[in-house]
Short mmCIF file of N, CA and C in Angstrom, two decimals:
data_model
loop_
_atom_site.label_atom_id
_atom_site.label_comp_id
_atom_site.label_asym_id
_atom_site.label_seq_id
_atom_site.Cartn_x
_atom_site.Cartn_y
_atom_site.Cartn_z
N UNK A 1 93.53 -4.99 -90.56
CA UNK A 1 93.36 -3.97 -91.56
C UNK A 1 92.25 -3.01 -91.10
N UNK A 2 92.64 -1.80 -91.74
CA UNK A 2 91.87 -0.79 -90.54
C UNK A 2 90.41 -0.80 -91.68
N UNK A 3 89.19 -0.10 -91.16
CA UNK A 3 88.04 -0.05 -92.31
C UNK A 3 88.53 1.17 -92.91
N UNK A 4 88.34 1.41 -94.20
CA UNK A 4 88.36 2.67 -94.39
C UNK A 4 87.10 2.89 -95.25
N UNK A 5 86.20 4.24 -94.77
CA UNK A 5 85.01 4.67 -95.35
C UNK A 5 85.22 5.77 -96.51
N UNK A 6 83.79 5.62 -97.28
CA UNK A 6 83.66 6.55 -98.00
C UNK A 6 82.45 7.24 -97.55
N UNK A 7 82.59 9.32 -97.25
CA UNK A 7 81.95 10.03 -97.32
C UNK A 7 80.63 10.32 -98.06
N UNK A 8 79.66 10.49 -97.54
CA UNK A 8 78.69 10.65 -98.48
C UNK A 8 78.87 11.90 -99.47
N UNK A 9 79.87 13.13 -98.75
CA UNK A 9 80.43 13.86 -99.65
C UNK A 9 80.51 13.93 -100.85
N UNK A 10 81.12 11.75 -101.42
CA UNK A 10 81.55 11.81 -102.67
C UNK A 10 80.30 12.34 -103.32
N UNK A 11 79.28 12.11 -103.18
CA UNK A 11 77.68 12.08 -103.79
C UNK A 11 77.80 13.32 -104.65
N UNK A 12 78.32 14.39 -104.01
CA UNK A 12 78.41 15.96 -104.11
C UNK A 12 79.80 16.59 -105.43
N UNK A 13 80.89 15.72 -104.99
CA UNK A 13 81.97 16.06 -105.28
C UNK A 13 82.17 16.08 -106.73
N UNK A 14 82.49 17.90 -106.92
CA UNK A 14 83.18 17.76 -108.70
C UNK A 14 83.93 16.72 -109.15
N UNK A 15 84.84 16.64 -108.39
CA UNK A 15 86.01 15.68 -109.25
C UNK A 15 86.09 14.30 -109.17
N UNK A 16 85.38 13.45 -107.94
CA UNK A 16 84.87 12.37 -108.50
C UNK A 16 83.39 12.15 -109.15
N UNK A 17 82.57 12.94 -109.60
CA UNK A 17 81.27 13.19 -110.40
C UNK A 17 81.79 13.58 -111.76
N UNK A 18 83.17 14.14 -112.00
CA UNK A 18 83.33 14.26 -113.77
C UNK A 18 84.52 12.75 -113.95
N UNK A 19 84.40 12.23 -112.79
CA UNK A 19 85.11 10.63 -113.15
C UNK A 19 84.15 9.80 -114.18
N UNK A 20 85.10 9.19 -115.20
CA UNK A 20 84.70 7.96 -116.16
C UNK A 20 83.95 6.95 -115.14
N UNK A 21 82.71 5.77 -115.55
CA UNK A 21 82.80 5.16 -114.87
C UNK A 21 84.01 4.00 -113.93
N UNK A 22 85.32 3.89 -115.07
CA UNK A 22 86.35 3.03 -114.99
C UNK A 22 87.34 4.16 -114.12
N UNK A 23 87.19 4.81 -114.07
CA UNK A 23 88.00 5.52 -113.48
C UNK A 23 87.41 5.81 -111.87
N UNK A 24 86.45 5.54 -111.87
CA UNK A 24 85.74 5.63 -110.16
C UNK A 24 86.01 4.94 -109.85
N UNK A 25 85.92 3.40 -110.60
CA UNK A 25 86.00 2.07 -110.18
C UNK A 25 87.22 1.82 -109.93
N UNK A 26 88.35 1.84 -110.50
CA UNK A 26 89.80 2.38 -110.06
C UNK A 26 90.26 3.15 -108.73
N UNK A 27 89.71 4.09 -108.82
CA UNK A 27 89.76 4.99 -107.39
C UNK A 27 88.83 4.05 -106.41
N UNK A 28 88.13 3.69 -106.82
CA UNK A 28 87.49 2.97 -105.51
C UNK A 28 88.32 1.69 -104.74
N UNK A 29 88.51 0.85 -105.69
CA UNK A 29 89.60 -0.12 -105.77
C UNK A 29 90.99 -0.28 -104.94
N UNK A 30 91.58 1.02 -105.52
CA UNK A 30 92.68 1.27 -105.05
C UNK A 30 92.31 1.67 -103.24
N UNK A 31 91.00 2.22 -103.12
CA UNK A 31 90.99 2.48 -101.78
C UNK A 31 91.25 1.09 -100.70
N UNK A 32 90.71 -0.21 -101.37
CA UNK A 32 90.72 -1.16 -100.52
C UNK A 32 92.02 -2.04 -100.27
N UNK A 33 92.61 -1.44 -101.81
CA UNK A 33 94.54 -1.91 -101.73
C UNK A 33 95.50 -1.61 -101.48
N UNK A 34 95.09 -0.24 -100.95
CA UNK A 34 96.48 0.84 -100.53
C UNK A 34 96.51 0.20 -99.13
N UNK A 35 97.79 0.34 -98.37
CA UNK A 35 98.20 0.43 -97.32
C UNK A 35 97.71 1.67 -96.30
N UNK A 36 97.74 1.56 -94.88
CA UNK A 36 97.10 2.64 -93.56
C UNK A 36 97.56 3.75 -94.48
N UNK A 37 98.78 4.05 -95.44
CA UNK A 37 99.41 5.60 -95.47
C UNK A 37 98.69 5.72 -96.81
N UNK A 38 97.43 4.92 -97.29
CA UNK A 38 97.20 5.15 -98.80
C UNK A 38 98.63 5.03 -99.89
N UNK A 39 99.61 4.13 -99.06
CA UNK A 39 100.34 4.25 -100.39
C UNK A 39 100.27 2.38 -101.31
N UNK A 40 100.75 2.08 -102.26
CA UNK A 40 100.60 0.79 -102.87
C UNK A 40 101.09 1.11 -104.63
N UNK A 41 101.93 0.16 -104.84
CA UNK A 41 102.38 0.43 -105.80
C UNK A 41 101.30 0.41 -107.47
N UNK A 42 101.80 1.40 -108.28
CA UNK A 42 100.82 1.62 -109.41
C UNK A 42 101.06 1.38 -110.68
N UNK A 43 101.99 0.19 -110.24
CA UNK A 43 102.22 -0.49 -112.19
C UNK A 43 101.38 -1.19 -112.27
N UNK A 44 100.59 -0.68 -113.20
CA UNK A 44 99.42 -1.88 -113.78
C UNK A 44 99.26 -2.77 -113.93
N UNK A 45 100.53 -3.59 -114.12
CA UNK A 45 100.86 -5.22 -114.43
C UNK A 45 99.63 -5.91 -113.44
N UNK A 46 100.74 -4.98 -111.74
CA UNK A 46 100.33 -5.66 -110.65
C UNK A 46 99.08 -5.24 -109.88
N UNK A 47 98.67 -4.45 -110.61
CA UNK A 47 97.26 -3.95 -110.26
C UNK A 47 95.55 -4.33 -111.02
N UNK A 48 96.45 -4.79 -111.94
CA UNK A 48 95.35 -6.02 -113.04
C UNK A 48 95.62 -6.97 -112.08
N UNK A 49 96.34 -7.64 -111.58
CA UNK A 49 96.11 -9.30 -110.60
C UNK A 49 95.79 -8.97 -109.48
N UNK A 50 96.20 -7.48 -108.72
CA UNK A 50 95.88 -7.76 -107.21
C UNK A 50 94.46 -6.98 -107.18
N UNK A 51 93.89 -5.82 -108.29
CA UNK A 51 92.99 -5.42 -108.54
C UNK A 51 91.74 -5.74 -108.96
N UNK A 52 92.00 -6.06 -109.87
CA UNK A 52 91.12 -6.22 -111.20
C UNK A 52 90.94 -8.06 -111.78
N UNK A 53 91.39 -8.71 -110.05
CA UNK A 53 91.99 -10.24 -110.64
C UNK A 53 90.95 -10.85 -111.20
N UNK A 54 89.13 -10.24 -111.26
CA UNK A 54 88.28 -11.53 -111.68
C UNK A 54 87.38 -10.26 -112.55
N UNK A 55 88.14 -8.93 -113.01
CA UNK A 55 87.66 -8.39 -114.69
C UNK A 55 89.03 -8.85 -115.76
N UNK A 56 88.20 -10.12 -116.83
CA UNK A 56 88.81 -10.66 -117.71
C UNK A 56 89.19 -9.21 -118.92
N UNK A 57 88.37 -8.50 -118.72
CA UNK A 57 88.40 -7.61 -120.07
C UNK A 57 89.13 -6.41 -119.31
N UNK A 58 89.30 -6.05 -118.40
CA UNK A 58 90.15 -4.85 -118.08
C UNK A 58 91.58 -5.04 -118.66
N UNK A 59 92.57 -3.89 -119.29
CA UNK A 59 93.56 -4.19 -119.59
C UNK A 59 94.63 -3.33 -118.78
N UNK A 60 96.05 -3.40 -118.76
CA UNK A 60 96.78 -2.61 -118.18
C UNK A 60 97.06 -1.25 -118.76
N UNK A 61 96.64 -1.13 -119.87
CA UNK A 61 96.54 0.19 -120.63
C UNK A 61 95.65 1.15 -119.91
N UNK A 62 94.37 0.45 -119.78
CA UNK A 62 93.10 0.90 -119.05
C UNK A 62 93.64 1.78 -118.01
N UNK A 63 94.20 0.87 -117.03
CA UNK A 63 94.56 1.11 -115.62
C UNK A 63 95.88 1.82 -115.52
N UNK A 64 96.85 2.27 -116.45
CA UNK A 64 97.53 3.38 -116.87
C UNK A 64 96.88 4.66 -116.83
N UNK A 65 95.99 4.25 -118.11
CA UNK A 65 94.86 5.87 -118.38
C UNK A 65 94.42 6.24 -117.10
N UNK A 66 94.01 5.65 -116.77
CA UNK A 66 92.79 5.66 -115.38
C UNK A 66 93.87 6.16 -114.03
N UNK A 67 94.82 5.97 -113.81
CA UNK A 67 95.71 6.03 -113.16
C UNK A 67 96.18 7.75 -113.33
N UNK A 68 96.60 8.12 -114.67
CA UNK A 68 97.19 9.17 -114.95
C UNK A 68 95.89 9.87 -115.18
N UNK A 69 94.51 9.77 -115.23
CA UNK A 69 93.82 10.44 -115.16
C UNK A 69 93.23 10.69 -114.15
N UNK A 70 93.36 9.99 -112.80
CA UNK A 70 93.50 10.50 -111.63
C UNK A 70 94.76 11.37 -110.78
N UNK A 71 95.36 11.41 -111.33
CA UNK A 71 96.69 11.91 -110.85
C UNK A 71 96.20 13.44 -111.68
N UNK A 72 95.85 13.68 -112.65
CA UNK A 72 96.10 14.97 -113.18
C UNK A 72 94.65 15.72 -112.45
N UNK A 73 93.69 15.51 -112.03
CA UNK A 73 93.22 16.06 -110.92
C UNK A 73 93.51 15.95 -109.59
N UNK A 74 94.08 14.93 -109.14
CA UNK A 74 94.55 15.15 -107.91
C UNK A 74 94.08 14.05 -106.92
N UNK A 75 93.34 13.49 -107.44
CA UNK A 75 92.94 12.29 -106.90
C UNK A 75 93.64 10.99 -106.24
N UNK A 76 94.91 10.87 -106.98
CA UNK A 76 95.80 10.16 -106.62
C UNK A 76 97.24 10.79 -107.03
N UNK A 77 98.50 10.83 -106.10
CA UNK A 77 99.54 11.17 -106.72
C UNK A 77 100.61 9.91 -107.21
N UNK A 78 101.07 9.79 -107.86
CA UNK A 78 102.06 8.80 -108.61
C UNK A 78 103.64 9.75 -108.02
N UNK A 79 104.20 8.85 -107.60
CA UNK A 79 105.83 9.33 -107.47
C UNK A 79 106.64 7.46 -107.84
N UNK A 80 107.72 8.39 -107.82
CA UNK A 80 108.85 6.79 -107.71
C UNK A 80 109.98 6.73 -106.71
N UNK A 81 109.91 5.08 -106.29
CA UNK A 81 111.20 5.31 -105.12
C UNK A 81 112.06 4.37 -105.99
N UNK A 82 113.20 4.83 -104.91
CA UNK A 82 114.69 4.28 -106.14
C UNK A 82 114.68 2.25 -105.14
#
């Protein structure tokens, strides 16, 4: 598995600086679960166990919101394959 870093950039950056704290933590997350192409699937079910497997109080609702509230800045895109 390749490393993948984070920029000190983020320090700076509008759009992860007007992130929720749960919503950084999400984006951060997802950085260590995506695959080399950043892709990994984003139904919450499976992102509460492969994610979030040892926060008892996170819910899949959470990680919906958090999900679609990264997507509507741009942070992450959501598509579907058949």
């Amino acid at each position: 598995m390749p490393n993948r870093i984070l920029k000190e950039s983020i320090r700076t950056s509008r759009n992860v600086n007007n992130l929720s704290d749960f919503d950084f933590r999400v984006w951060v997350y997802l950085i260590t679960y995506v695959d080399d192409y950043g892709r990994g699937s984003a139904d919450p079910e499976l992102l509460k166990g492969l994610v979030f497997t040892r926060r008892k109080g996170v819910t899949e609702a959470q990680i919906q919101k958090a999900l679609t509230d990264l997507a509507n800045i741009g942070m992450v895109i959501l598509y579907q394959v058949d």
